[in-house]
XYZ file of C-alpha atoms in Angstrom:
388
model
C 94.979 181.174 106.464
C 93.605 180.535 109.839
C 90.486 180.026 108.030
C 92.373 177.439 105.392
C 93.985 175.547 108.833
C 90.443 175.233 109.805
C 88.753 174.001 106.584
C 91.386 171.562 106.676
C 91.216 169.902 110.131
C 87.304 169.537 108.480
C 88.826 167.715 105.726
C 91.132 165.456 107.921
C 87.692 165.122 109.801
C 85.621 164.154 106.703
C 88.269 161.755 105.122
C 88.193 159.797 108.262
C 84.899 159.403 108.681
C 84.300 158.090 105.172
C 84.631 154.084 105.503
C 85.353 153.551 101.995
C 87.855 156.212 101.565
C 90.173 155.484 104.392
C 89.782 151.065 103.046
C 90.652 152.071 99.609
C 93.886 154.669 100.459
C 94.700 152.579 103.091
C 93.662 148.832 102.858
C 94.887 148.361 98.635
C 98.171 149.458 98.576
C 99.137 147.392 102.358
C 96.814 144.237 101.586
C 97.280 144.114 97.872
C 100.927 145.110 98.092
C 101.707 142.173 100.721
C 99.553 140.265 99.197
C 101.001 140.447 95.479
C 104.303 140.532 96.932
C 104.128 136.962 98.281
C 101.798 134.900 95.396
C 105.086 136.060 93.262
C 107.793 135.487 96.327
C 108.743 132.599 94.821
C 110.151 134.422 91.855
C 109.663 131.788 89.109
C 107.954 128.626 88.458
C 108.876 125.517 89.726
C 107.333 121.980 90.460
C 104.919 122.099 87.174
C 103.262 118.761 87.231
C 103.853 116.424 84.391
C 103.630 112.184 83.153
C 105.531 110.476 81.158
C 103.715 107.164 79.475
C 106.644 104.994 78.216
C 105.419 102.436 76.180
C 109.168 101.574 75.047
C 110.383 100.853 78.796
C 114.132 100.454 77.707
C 117.282 102.072 78.684
C 116.941 104.648 76.931
C 113.452 106.048 77.902
C 114.785 105.161 81.651
C 117.228 107.631 80.881
C 115.111 110.406 79.635
C 112.933 109.919 82.574
C 115.873 109.886 84.615
C 116.705 113.427 83.089
C 113.027 114.836 83.883
C 113.250 114.329 87.355
C 116.213 116.089 87.709
C 114.918 119.193 86.267
C 113.939 121.610 88.569
C 111.190 123.509 86.821
C 109.169 119.853 85.834
C 107.723 117.438 88.519
C 107.482 113.993 87.303
C 103.783 112.837 89.173
C 103.568 109.532 87.470
C 105.275 107.003 84.793
C 102.949 104.971 83.036
C 102.914 102.460 80.130
C 99.341 103.276 78.340
C 98.046 106.247 78.038
C 94.258 105.275 78.582
C 92.109 107.947 80.305
C 94.942 110.701 79.980
C 93.549 113.107 78.192
C 90.613 112.940 80.867
C 92.574 113.032 83.800
C 94.430 116.405 82.874
C 92.347 118.935 83.157
C 91.562 117.508 86.950
C 95.067 116.720 88.015
C 95.996 119.926 86.102
C 99.157 118.246 84.161
C 101.443 121.163 82.900
C 102.249 117.779 79.845
C 101.917 114.568 79.228
C 105.544 113.052 77.506
C 104.429 110.048 75.546
C 107.801 107.917 74.275
C 106.773 105.352 71.945
C 106.750 101.587 71.641
C 110.398 100.492 70.309
C 111.871 103.878 70.736
C 115.418 102.252 71.936
C 115.329 99.851 68.334
C 114.170 103.314 65.983
C 116.940 105.316 67.606
C 119.965 102.777 66.912
C 118.524 102.081 63.060
C 118.534 105.635 62.508
C 114.560 105.653 62.492
C 114.319 108.820 64.025
C 111.182 107.844 66.550
C 108.856 110.939 67.658
C 108.411 111.479 71.243
C 104.731 113.300 71.516
C 103.792 115.911 73.835
C 100.865 117.094 74.498
C 100.835 120.711 76.526
C 98.010 122.048 78.686
C 97.506 125.517 77.365
C 95.048 126.654 79.353
C 97.305 128.531 81.446
C 99.825 130.217 79.018
C 102.531 130.982 81.461
C 102.501 127.201 82.425
C 102.851 126.038 79.534
C 105.307 127.962 77.414
C 107.741 126.997 80.818
C 106.915 123.693 80.684
C 107.418 123.738 77.066
C 110.824 125.311 77.258
C 112.022 123.209 79.894
C 111.083 119.966 78.212
C 112.627 121.013 74.715
C 115.755 121.858 76.728
C 115.489 118.051 78.436
C 115.326 116.595 75.468
C 117.996 118.467 73.283
C 120.667 117.882 75.723
C 119.637 113.864 75.635
C 118.886 114.222 71.613
C 122.614 115.558 71.602
C 123.983 113.319 73.843
C 122.922 109.974 71.176
C 123.979 111.340 68.529
C 127.855 111.707 69.822
C 127.687 108.703 71.375
C 126.752 107.469 68.295
C 129.629 109.047 66.105
C 131.667 107.890 69.292
C 130.925 104.323 67.962
C 131.886 104.491 64.634
C 135.282 105.706 65.999
C 135.502 109.499 66.075
C 137.690 110.783 68.869
C 135.265 112.212 72.012
C 136.218 115.303 70.874
C 135.435 115.031 67.413
C 132.392 113.356 67.730
C 131.367 116.745 69.761
C 133.077 118.946 67.367
C 131.105 117.382 64.250
C 127.487 117.330 65.898
C 128.393 121.605 67.362
C 128.109 123.413 64.287
C 128.197 126.197 66.520
C 128.062 127.329 70.403
C 125.330 129.491 71.831
C 125.724 131.572 74.696
C 122.939 133.304 76.246
C 123.863 136.360 78.183
C 120.506 137.640 80.738
C 120.383 140.908 81.363
C 118.954 143.420 83.655
C 116.870 140.179 85.581
C 119.245 138.090 85.289
C 118.233 135.212 87.605
C 114.183 135.240 85.968
C 112.851 136.749 89.025
C 109.139 136.869 88.299
C 108.349 139.121 91.704
C 111.002 141.601 89.957
C 109.230 141.704 86.546
C 105.692 141.596 87.850
C 105.255 143.559 91.327
C 106.447 147.102 90.295
C 103.756 147.347 87.769
C 101.548 145.630 89.688
C 102.121 148.752 93.304
C 101.972 151.495 90.034
C 98.734 150.594 88.924
C 97.104 150.144 92.555
C 98.565 153.454 93.231
C 97.403 154.777 90.415
C 93.906 153.211 91.224
C 94.047 154.149 95.096
C 94.047 157.945 94.154
C 91.868 157.937 91.249
C 89.238 156.506 93.485
C 90.271 158.284 96.667
C 90.142 161.787 94.522
C 86.578 160.790 93.422
C 84.955 161.333 96.479
C 86.543 164.405 97.229
C 84.191 167.253 95.763
C 81.572 164.612 94.582
C 80.742 163.647 97.859
C 80.254 167.972 98.785
C 78.127 167.834 96.538
C 75.740 165.123 98.209
C 75.689 166.154 100.928
C 75.449 170.028 100.321
C 79.025 170.953 101.864
C 80.017 172.387 99.332
C 77.077 175.455 99.367
C 79.290 175.568 103.316
C 82.777 176.169 101.385
C 81.593 178.474 98.898
C 80.749 180.658 101.418
C 84.487 180.973 103.019
C 86.185 181.489 99.850
C 84.739 182.140 96.063
C 87.812 180.777 94.059
C 88.475 177.531 92.460
C 92.168 177.306 93.258
C 91.457 177.897 96.697
C 88.914 174.328 97.253
C 91.100 172.588 95.087
C 94.398 173.246 97.455
C 92.229 173.031 100.210
C 91.017 169.080 98.654
C 94.523 168.524 97.605
C 96.751 169.228 100.328
C 95.398 166.261 103.150
C 96.644 163.727 100.585
C 99.281 165.714 99.685
C 100.581 165.064 102.985
C 99.628 161.240 102.930
C 100.388 160.025 99.620
C 104.229 160.169 100.220
C 103.634 158.416 103.398
C 101.744 155.558 100.982
C 104.172 155.568 98.448
C 106.996 155.270 101.396
C 105.420 151.858 102.544
C 105.030 150.699 99.126
C 108.692 151.182 98.317
C 110.201 149.361 101.538
C 108.208 146.655 99.459
C 111.196 146.358 97.159
C 113.537 145.527 99.483
C 111.368 143.449 102.062
C 110.669 141.151 99.010
C 114.423 141.341 97.835
C 113.765 143.151 94.424
C 116.717 144.243 92.760
C 116.067 147.465 91.126
C 116.780 151.516 91.461
C 114.302 153.377 92.778
C 115.549 155.391 95.625
C 116.981 157.957 93.020
C 116.001 161.487 91.721
C 114.748 160.434 88.470
C 112.096 157.877 90.500
C 111.398 160.533 92.760
C 110.387 162.757 89.700
C 108.160 160.147 88.386
C 106.319 159.028 91.609
C 106.075 162.839 91.948
C 104.152 163.652 88.408
C 102.447 159.779 88.550
C 100.776 161.778 92.010
C 99.459 164.476 90.723
C 98.988 163.232 87.098
C 96.774 161.074 89.054
C 95.171 163.088 91.463
C 94.336 165.638 88.482
C 91.778 163.115 86.857
C 90.431 161.897 90.167
C 89.794 165.443 91.109
C 88.601 166.640 87.923
C 85.909 163.572 87.651
C 85.025 164.529 91.351
C 84.004 168.114 90.128
C 82.823 166.898 86.643
C 80.316 164.298 88.324
C 78.025 165.045 91.719
C 77.764 161.801 92.024
C 80.375 159.867 94.449
C 79.002 156.236 92.654
C 79.079 157.458 89.270
C 82.812 159.499 89.581
C 84.345 155.899 91.062
C 82.453 153.852 88.672
C 83.580 155.723 85.511
C 87.474 155.591 86.949
C 87.193 152.043 87.183
C 86.642 151.835 83.939
C 89.927 153.775 83.046
C 91.723 152.183 86.114
C 90.757 148.613 85.623
C 92.545 148.128 82.171
C 95.257 150.593 82.772
C 98.207 148.185 83.388
C 97.406 145.764 80.004
C 96.878 148.569 77.946
C 100.443 150.076 79.171
C 102.763 147.943 77.620
C 104.515 146.465 80.999
C 104.045 143.034 80.741
C 102.371 142.923 76.930
C 104.108 144.358 74.017
C 102.949 147.522 72.213
C 103.559 146.593 69.034
C 101.260 144.212 69.719
C 98.054 146.361 70.558
C 96.164 148.283 67.916
C 97.663 151.915 67.303
C 94.248 153.723 68.161
C 94.308 151.336 71.871
C 98.040 152.871 72.653
C 97.273 156.463 71.085
C 94.695 156.309 74.069
C 96.548 154.273 76.902
C 99.502 157.286 76.571
C 96.500 159.571 78.682
C 96.442 157.194 81.042
C 99.590 158.689 83.809
C 100.159 154.826 84.655
C 101.856 154.196 81.391
C 104.457 156.681 81.441
C 104.706 156.012 84.649
C 105.802 152.247 83.538
C 107.600 152.952 80.927
C 110.080 155.708 83.054
C 110.070 152.885 85.744
C 111.496 150.457 83.605
C 114.156 152.568 82.414
C 115.443 154.391 85.364
C 115.137 150.802 87.929
C 116.510 148.288 85.090
C 118.597 150.474 82.812
C 119.902 152.935 85.073
C 118.260 155.939 82.904
C 118.554 159.109 84.442
C 116.090 162.177 83.975
C 117.245 163.132 80.297
C 116.258 159.109 79.579
C 112.734 159.904 80.453
C 112.281 163.143 79.339
C 108.993 161.749 77.150
C 107.248 160.517 80.106
C 108.157 163.576 81.894
C 106.328 165.357 79.303
C 103.369 163.834 78.945
C 103.032 163.399 82.828
C 103.127 167.106 82.433
C 100.817 167.763 79.937
C 98.378 165.796 82.041
C 98.644 167.786 84.832
C 97.853 171.099 83.031
C 95.352 169.630 81.219
C 93.811 168.652 84.117
C 93.941 171.164 86.337
C 93.227 174.367 84.069
C 90.009 172.053 83.363
C 88.960 171.296 87.253
C 89.915 175.477 88.232
C 87.657 176.238 85.130
C 84.797 173.793 85.945
C 84.771 174.224 89.650
C 84.665 178.215 89.503
C 81.862 177.580 87.158
C 80.175 175.787 89.606
C 81.409 177.546 92.468
C 79.444 180.794 90.777
C 76.164 179.125 89.726
C 75.749 177.599 93.487
C 76.810 181.260 94.717
C 73.821 182.728 92.086
C 71.464 180.250 93.477
C 71.967 181.540 96.940
C 71.638 184.896 96.701
C 68.394 184.377 94.057
C 67.206 182.499 97.584
């Protein structure tokens, strides 16, 4: 035990002497967590710039312009009578949309000729375009209903009858689980989980590969020839430090007012399993590839697309089956699936049973593989030492 503690002290010294490892381990969760939190702090997209081309300049178009100016998501930056050069301006000024109200608009409405309002959307940013389109449609549909009802009233119908004649049925949306449509509640948890997985991957990728490169592995094999012993020696410092990092990450939720149930037993279990599974994959790569650079590069290949493939933002039904099958073996995929069940749907441990089983499978497979491979390398190293 004394030897283990002595070697453990050396491990901590080696970890804290590695500037790259410290930057990855402490800098990424803290720096990116705060950065992304402030990026999405506004919670939803507002003040999307739009231009209105009013070729009619009538009282009716004035009402339409006023309605757009009252919308909190849309910002009317300019109203003009001509669309000359507007398409060339759009990429420079980053207009989300250009709305064209045609000539004789009011006249055609009165004559029931159904004039057409043209909307040119800037599709370079899909999120902005979809948000702008939704709000433009909402404003115009409301105005359209109002104009139709006014027309029926002029025909002699009572206001209540006019409204009932236009509205065959009503629609009531009841928003659940993220009722405010808060974007930070949607995005930040997934990003933080992906960051933590990547941090663990890259930190663990250095633990054995560094020893292989600088020859310290030979010293370790002289202390013990048990691969289990060395795996525990390398894992212990991170098992001590990672709970601190997870605590900091969890505190970002109340700091940014994210309403998600994360302080509970199911989430603790899920976080522990993600940590162990990520450590297992990272250490396996570190043992299999005796080069810090190559080990980290290959793990980056796995971790970089992990967030997208997890299905957290893009539905898995829209991803080819062979890709989703591979993604199931990336720990963060299971974590984010279970996270949503617990944090937003109030699920318990049974509700995330499939995710727990897959994470445990990843842990067992990587653990057995790393123990076997490391034991082989230890035996090979001892044979070389005895022959020398």
